[in-house]
XYZ file of C-alpha atoms in Angstrom:
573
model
C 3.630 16.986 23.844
C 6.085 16.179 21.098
C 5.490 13.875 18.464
C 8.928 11.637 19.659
C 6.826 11.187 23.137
C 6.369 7.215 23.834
C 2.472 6.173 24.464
C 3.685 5.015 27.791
C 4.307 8.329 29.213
C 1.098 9.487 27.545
C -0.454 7.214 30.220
C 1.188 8.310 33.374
C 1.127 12.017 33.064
C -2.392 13.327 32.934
C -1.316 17.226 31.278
C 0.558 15.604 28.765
C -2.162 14.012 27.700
C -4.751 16.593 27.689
C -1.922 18.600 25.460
C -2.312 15.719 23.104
C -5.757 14.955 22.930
C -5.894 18.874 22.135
C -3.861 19.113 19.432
C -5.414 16.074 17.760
C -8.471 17.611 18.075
C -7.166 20.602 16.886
C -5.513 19.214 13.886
C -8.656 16.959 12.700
C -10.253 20.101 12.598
C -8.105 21.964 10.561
C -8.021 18.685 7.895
C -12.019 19.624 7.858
C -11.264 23.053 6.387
C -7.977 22.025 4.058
C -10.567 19.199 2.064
C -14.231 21.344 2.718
C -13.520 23.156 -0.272
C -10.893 25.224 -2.406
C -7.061 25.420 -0.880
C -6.573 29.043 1.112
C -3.221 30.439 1.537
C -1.981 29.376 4.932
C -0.606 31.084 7.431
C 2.658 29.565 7.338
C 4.964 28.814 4.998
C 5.108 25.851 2.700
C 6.864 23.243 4.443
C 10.463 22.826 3.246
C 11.016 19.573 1.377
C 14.133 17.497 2.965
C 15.989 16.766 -0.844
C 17.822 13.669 -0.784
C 18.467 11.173 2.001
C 21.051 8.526 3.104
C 21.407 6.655 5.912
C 23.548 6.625 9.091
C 22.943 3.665 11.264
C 19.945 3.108 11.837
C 18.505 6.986 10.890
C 17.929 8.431 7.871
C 19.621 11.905 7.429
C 19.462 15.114 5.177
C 22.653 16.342 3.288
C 23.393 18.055 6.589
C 23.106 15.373 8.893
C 19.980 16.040 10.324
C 17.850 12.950 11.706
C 14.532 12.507 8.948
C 11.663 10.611 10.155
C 9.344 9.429 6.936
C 6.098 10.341 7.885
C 4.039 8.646 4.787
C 0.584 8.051 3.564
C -0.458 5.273 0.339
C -2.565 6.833 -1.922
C -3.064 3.883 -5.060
C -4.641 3.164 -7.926
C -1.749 3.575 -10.137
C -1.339 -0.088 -9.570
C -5.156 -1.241 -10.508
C -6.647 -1.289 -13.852
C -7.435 2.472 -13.387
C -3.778 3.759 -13.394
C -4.363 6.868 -11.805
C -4.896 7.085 -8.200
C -8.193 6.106 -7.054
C -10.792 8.936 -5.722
C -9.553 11.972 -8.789
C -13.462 10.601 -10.116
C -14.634 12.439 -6.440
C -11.745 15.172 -5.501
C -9.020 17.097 -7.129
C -5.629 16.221 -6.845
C -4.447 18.935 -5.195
C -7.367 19.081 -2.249
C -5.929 15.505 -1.957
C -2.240 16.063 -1.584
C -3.281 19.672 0.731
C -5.800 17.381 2.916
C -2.791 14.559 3.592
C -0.169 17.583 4.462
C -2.674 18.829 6.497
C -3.045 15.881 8.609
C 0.755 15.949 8.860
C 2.488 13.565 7.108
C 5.587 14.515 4.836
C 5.702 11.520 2.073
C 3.632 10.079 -0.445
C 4.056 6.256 -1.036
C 2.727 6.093 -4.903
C 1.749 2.150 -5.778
C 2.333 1.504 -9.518
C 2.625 -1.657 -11.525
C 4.853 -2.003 -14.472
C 1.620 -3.022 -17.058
C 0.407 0.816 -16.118
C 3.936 2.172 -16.521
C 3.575 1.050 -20.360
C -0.107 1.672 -20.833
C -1.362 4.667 -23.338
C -3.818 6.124 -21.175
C -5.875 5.891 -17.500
C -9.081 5.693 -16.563
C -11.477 6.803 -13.966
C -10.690 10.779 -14.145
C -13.648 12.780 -13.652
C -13.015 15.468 -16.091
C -14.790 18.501 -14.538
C -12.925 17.604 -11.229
C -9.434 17.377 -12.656
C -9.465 18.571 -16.328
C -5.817 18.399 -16.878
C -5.215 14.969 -16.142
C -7.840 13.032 -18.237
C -5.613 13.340 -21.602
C -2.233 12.394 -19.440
C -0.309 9.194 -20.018
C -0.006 6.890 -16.567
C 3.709 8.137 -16.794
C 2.720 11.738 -17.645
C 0.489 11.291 -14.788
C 3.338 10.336 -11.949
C 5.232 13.100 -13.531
C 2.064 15.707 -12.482
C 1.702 13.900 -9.511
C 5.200 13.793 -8.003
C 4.975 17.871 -9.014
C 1.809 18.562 -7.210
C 3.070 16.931 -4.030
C 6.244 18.820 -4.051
C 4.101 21.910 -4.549
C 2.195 21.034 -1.279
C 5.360 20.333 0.940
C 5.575 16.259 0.421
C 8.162 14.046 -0.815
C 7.355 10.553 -2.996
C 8.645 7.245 -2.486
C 7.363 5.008 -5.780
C 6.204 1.493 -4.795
C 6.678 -0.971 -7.260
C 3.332 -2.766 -5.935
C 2.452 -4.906 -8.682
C 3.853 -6.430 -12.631
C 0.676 -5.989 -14.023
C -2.463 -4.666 -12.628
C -4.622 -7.370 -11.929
C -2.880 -8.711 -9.194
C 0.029 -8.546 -6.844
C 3.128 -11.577 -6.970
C 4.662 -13.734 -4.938
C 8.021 -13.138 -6.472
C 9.526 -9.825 -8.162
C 9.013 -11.637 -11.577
C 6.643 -13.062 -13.924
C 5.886 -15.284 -16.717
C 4.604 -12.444 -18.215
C 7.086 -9.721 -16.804
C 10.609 -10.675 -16.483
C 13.397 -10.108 -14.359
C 14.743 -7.724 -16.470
C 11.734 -5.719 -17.614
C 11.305 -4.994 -13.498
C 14.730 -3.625 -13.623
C 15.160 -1.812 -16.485
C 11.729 -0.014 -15.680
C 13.439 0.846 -12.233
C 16.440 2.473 -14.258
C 13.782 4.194 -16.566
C 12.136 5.802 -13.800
C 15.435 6.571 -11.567
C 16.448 8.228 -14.895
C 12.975 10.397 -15.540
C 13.603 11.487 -11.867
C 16.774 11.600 -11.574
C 16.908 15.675 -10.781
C 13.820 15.807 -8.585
C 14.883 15.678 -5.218
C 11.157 15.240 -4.007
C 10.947 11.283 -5.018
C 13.199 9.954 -1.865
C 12.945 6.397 -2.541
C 11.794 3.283 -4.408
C 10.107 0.645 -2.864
C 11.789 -1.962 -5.011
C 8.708 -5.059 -5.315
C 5.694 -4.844 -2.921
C 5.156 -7.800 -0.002
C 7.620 -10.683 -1.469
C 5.876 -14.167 -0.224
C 5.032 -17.670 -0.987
C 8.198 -19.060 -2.024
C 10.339 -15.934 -1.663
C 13.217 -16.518 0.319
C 15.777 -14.746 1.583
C 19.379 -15.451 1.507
C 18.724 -18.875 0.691
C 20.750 -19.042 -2.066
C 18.439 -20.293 -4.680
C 18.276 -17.513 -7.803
C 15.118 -18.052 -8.549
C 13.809 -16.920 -5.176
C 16.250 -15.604 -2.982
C 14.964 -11.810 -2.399
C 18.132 -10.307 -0.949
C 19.919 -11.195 -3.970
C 17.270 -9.840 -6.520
C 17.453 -6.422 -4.232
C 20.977 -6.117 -4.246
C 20.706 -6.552 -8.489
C 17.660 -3.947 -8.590
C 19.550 -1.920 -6.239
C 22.761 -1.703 -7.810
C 21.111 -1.285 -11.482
C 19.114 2.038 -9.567
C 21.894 3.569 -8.075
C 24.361 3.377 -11.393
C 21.410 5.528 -12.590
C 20.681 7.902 -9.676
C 23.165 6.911 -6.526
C 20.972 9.398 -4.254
C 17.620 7.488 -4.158
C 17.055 5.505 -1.148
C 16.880 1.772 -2.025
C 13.776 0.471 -0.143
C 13.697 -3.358 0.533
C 10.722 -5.382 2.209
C 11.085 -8.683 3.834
C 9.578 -12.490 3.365
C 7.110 -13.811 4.845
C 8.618 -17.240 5.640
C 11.594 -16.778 7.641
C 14.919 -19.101 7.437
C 13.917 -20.225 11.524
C 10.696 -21.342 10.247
C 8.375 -18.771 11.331
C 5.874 -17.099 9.099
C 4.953 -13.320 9.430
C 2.987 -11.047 7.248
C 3.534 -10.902 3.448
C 6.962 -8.947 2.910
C 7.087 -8.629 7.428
C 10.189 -10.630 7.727
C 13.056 -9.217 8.263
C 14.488 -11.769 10.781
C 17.173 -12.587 8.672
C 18.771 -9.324 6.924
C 21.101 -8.287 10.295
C 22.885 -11.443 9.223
C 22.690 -11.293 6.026
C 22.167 -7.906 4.939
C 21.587 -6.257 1.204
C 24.907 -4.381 0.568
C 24.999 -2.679 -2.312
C 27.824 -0.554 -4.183
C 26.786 2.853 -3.082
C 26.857 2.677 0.270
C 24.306 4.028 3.353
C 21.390 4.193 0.913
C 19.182 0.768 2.644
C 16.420 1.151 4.308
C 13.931 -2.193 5.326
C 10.507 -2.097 5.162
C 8.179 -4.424 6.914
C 4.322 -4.663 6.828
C 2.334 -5.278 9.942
C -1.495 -5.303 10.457
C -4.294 -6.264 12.931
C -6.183 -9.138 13.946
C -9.010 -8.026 11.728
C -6.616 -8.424 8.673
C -5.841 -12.157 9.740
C -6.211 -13.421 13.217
C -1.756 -14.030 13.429
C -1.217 -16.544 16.865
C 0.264 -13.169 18.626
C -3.003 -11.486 18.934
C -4.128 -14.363 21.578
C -0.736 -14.679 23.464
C -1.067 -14.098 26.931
C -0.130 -10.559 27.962
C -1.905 -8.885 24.523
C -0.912 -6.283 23.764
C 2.005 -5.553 26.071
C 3.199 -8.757 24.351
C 3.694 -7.440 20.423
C 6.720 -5.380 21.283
C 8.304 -8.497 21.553
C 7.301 -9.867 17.804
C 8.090 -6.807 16.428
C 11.329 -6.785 17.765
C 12.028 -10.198 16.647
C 10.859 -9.898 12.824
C 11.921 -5.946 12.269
C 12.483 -3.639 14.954
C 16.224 -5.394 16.159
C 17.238 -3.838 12.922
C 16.715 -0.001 14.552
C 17.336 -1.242 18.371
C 21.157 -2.019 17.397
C 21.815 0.795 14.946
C 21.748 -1.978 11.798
C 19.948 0.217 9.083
C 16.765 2.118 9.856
C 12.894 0.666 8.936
C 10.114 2.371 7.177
C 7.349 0.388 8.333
C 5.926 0.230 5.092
C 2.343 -0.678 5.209
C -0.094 -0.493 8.732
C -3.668 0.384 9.369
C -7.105 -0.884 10.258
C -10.493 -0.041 10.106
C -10.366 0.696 13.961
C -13.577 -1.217 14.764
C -12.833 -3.858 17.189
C -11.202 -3.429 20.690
C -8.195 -5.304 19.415
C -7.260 -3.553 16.894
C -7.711 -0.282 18.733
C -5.212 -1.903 21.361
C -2.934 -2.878 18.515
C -2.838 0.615 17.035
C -2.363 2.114 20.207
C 0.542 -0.484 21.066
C 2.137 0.129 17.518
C 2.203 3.992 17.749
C 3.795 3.739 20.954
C 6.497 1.767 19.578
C 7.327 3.758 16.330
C 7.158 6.986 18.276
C 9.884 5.156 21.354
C 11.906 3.985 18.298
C 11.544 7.012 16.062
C 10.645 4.721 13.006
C 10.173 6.019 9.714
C 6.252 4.794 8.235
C 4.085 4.474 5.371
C 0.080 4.394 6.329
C -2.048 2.054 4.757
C -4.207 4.300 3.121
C -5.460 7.848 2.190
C -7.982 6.008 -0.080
C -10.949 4.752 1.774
C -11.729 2.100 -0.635
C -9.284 -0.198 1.207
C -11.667 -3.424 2.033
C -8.881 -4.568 4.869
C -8.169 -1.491 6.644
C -10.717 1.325 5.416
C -8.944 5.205 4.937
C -8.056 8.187 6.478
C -11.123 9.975 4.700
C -14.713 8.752 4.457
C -16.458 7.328 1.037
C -16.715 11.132 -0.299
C -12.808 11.142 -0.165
C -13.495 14.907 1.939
C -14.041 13.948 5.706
C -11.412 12.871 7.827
C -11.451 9.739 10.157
C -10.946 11.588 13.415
C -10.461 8.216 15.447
C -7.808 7.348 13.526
C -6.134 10.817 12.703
C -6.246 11.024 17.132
C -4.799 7.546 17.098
C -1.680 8.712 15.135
C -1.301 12.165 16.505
C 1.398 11.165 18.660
C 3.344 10.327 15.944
C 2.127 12.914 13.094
C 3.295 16.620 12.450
C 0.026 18.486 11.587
C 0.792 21.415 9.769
C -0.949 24.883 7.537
C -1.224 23.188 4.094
C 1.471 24.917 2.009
C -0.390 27.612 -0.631
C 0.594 24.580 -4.072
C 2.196 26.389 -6.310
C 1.300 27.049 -9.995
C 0.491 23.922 -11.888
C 2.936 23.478 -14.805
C 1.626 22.011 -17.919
C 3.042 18.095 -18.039
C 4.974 17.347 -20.396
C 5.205 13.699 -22.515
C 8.600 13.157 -21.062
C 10.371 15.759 -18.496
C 13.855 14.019 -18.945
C 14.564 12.799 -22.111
C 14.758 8.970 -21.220
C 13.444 6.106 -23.051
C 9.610 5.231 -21.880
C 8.939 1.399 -21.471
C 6.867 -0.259 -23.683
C 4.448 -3.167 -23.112
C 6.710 -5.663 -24.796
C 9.101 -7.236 -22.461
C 12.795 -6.369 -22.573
C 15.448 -8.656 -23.225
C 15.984 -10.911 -20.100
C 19.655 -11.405 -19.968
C 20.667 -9.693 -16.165
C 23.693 -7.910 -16.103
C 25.912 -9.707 -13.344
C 26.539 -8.528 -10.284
C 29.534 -8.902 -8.212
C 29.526 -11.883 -5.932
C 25.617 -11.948 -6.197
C 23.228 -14.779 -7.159
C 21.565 -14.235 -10.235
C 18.661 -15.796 -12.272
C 18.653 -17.397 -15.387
C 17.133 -15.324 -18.639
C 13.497 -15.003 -17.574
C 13.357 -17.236 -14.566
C 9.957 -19.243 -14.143
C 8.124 -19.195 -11.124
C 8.660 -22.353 -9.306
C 5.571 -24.170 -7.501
C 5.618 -23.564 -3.796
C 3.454 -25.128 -1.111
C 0.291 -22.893 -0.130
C 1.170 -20.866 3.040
C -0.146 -22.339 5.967
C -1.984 -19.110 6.892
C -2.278 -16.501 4.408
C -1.395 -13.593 6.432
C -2.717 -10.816 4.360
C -5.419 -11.983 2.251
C -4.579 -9.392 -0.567
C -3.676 -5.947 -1.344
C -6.220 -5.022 -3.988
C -7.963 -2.195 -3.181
C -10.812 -2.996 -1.204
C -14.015 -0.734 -1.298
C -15.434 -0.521 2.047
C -18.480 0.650 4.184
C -17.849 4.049 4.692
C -17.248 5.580 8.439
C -18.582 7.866 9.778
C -21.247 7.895 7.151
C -24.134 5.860 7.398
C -23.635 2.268 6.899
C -25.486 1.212 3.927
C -28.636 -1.013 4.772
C -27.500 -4.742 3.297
C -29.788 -6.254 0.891
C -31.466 -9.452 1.547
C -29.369 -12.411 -0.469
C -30.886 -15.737 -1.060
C -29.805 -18.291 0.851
C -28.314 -21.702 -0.377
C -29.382 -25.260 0.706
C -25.873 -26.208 0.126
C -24.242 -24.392 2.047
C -23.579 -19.960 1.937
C -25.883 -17.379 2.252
C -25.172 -14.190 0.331
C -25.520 -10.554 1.338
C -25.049 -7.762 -1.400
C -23.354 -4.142 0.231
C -23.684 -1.348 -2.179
C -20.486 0.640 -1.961
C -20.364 3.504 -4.549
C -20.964 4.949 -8.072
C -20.397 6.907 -10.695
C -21.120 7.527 -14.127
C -19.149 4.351 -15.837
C -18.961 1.985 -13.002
C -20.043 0.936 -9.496
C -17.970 -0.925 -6.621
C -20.008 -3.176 -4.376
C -19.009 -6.111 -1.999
C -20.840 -9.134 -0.927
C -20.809 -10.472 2.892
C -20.703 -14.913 2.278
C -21.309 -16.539 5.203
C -20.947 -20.748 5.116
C -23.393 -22.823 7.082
C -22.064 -25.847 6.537
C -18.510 -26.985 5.052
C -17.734 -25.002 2.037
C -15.317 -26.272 -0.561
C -16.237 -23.785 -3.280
C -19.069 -21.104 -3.640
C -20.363 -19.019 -6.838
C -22.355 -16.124 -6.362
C -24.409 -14.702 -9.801
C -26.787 -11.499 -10.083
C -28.257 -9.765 -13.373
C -26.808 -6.398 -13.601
C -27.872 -4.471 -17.156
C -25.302 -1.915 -17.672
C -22.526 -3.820 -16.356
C -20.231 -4.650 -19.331
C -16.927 -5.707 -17.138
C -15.276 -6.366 -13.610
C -12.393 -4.448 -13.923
C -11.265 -5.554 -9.973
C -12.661 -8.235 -7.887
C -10.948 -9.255 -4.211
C -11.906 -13.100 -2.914
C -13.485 -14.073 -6.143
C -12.922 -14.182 -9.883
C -15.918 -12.599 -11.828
C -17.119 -12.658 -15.355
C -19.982 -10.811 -16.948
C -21.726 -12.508 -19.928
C -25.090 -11.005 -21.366
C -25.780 -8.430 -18.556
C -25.154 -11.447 -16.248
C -22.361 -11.224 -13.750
C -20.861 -14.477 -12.194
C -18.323 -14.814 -9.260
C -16.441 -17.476 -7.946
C -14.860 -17.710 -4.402
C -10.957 -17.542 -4.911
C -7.508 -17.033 -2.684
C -8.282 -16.780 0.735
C -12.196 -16.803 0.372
C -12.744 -20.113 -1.986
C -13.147 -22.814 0.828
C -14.816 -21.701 3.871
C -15.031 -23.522 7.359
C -19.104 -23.513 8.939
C -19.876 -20.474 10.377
C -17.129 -18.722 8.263
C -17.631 -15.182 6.926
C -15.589 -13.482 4.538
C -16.155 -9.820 2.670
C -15.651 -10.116 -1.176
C -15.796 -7.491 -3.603
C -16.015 -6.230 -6.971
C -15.193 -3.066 -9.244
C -17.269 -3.098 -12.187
C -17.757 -1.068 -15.607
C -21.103 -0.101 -16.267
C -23.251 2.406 -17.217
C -25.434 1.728 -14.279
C -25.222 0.137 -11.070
C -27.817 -3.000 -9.640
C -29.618 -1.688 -6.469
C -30.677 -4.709 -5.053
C -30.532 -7.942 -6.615
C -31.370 -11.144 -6.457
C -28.439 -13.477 -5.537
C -28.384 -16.587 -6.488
C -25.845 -18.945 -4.672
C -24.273 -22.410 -4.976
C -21.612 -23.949 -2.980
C -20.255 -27.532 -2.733
């Protein structure tokens, strides 16, 4: 059966899916042999790259006028302290880019942040794995990876995921990083790219939320009006890139959706910018498991998300508006729900022919796991069958010869870490900021929809599940439970299951670890490390906890060796 097939006719015509089930068997298997070991020239011929893309309607189309479905994977860690994708410690790049071609996706979404864009070097390259990128630049870096995924067949869309990389923002600004450094970097890399067909699209700033509004007419927070600026600045650099723009989470009805989900609003009021046929939305959906959203317990679940979906985004593609690339989706496929919710969302993006970006390749992703285990080799096959019926699994292409990077391939100025000058040049009959616009207070979201974004280490699948250490439990309140996730020679990643037995208004959690010299990442708490002594606090979406609560923190640290089981000791109040 073809990859355009609706689930619902999967489940009334028993060959059909046998013919499925087969080829997604067929096709896990053959992502065992592209990541088992070196590449081997396939059979077929390396998959022919689609060049530029605009838009007609509500479907994205070649030069020619051919219909182009984005088929996308994330693969991050140019956004983290790390700047380099996560995993090159483990694999090379190319068995990465040949192992997500295999399992038949077309597109790369690349997170960055604008802090890496400026930085001198990354971190976290194993040197014996990937030799020529340890000495690269994080900009020399995107260069070698946007090359090596053209090699192997796949386009790049570059996500502007965070301003610096410690942690994601409400807003597409800063105190630190101004309106104008985001889009004069955006012009900087439209102009570095600006003959390589291969990077499709930028995904302008990553899940807008809090007090990002759109259309609301306030400058300091109205999102379509800091698109259509970012936009216009891109195209008057390079007017072929597609000009990728997520939603809000609070919608002008009221209603609150996922961060950057909302897109309730843009048929009305839609971003039009000066080179026309070049928009394409892009919400974020996830499961219950992410955060239990008031949909997941509606009567008539999951027959009854079609309907929400339809609301927030999918309207946008059912009247021919502008197409979606569902920008971010995934879960660790462990609960009945979420399996019905995957199942349910395929369906829909296959019936509607919707563009997509999975959330991840990496399997370090605390929220939603990977497509590949902890050793970054073996394929999920549960979830690779869950997506066959929208995936094209293909021979990875034989990459061609890696060419030596070069400092700058286009000779355009490279950002630097000090901002640029904040005045915003003024668009036509478009709200605009004032110099470096300040970051007004807004009330806390009632629910936090998606907890955060920052990579996530989790317990690997189908591996073993490591065996939790004991933690030490508090009379005031938590009890502790250390996970060891991974290491390697300069760091570890481990997370810690809290649990509340009684109301929790703030928690701390502190272990010796020798070796450990700095948390470099942390998700649900704020760490420190003093005198081999590491410290973490309960932040976000983990600081308070109800009784009974239970929430899975985490922390990347640096270290020359990793704690195996220590002793926890907990507070709370």
């Amino acid at each position: 059966m073809t990859a355009g097939v609706p689930m619902s006719a999967l489940r009334t015509n028993g060959s059909s899916t046998r013919r499925v089930l087969q080829r997604a068997a067929a096709f896990v298997a053959g992502a065992t042999l592209v990541v088992a070991g070196a590449i081997a020239s396939p059979a077929s011929a390396a998959t022919t790259l689609p060049g530029w893309l605009s838009t007609n309607g509500s479907t994205i189309v070649t030069a020619s006028g051919a219909p182009f479905t984005i088929k996308a994977t994330a693969w991050f860690g140019m956004e983290t302290s790390n700047c380099a994708p996560h995993g090159l410690w483990s694999i090379a790049l190319d068995d990465g880019l040949a192992a997500i071609a295999g399992m038949g996706f077309n597109t790369i979404r690349l997170p960055f942040s604008n802090e890496c864009l400026a930085a001198k070097a990354s971190n976290s390259i194993t040197s014996s794995v990937n030799a020529g990128l340890v000495s690269l630049t994080p900009l020399q870096l995107m260069d070698t990876v946007i090359a090596r995924a053209k090699a192997h067949g796949l386009s790049v869309i570059l996500d502007r995921h965070r301003p610096d990389s410690a942690a994601q923002s409400e807003l597409w600004y800063t105190g630190q990083y101004s309106e104008q450094r985001w889009i004069d970097d955006w012009k900087m890399l439209a102009a570095r790219y600006t003959n390589e067909s291969a990077v499709i699209g930028v995904d302008l700033h990553n899940e807008p939320h809090g007090g990002a509004c759109w259309n609301c007419g306030d400058p300091a927070r109205d999102w379509r009006a800091a698109a259509t600026r970012a936009g216009n600045a891109v195209l008057a650099v390079n007017p072929n890139l597609l000009i990728i723009v997520e939603g809000v989470e609070r919608q002008n009805d009221g209603s609150s959706t996922w961060w950057g989900g909302g897109l309730k609003d843009a048929g009305a009021a839609p971003v039009t910018l000066t080179v026309r046929n070049r928009v394409v939305y892009s919400p974020h959906d996830y499961p219950a498991s992410v955060y239990a959203q008031p949909w997941f317990s509606a009567s008539g679940y999951p027959a009854s998300l079609e309907a929400v979906w339809d609301a927030n985004w999918g309207y946008l593609v059912r009247t021919n508006i502008a197409p979606v690339l569902l920008g971010e989706f995934g879960t660790k496929l462990e609960t009945a729900s979420d399996r019905a919710w995957l199942d349910a969302l395929v369906g829909y993006l296959a019936k509607t022919r919707t563009s997509f970006a999975y959330w991840s390749f990496n399997p370090n992703s605390g929220d939603t796991g990977g497509l590949v285990a902890d050793d970054w080799r073996t394929p999920q096959k549960a979830k690779l069958a869950a997506l066959a019926p929208i995936l094209t699994p293909v021979a990875a292409p034989a990459p061609q010869p890696n060419p030596a990077p070069t400092a700058t391939p286009n000779p355009t100025a490279s950002p630097t870490a000090t901002p640029k000058p904040t005045a915003t040049p003024k668009p036509t009959a478009t709200p605009k900021p004032t110099a470096t616009p300040k970051p007004t207070a807004t009330p806390k979201p009632t629910a936090t929809p998606k907890p955060t974004v920052t990579p996530k280490p989790s317990v690997p699948s189908p591996s073993p599940t490591p065996t939790p250490q004991p933690g030490v439990s508090a009379p005031t309140g938590i009890t502790a439970t250390w996970v060891p996730q991974s290491t390697w020679g300069e760091g570890y990643v481990a997370e810690l299951t809290v649990t509340a037995t009684g109301q929790v208004g703030k928690w701390s959690v502190s272990f010796d670890a020798p070796g450990t010299t700095a948390v470099s990442n942390a998700w649900g708490m704020s760490c420190s490390v003093a005198a081999g002594r590491v410290t973490c606090t309960g932040r976000d979406w983990a600081a308070a906890l109800a009784p009974g609560q239970t929430v899975r923190v985490g922390l990347q640290a640096v270290a020359t060796r990793a704690p195996s089981a220590p002793k926890l000791t907990v507070t709370a109040s």
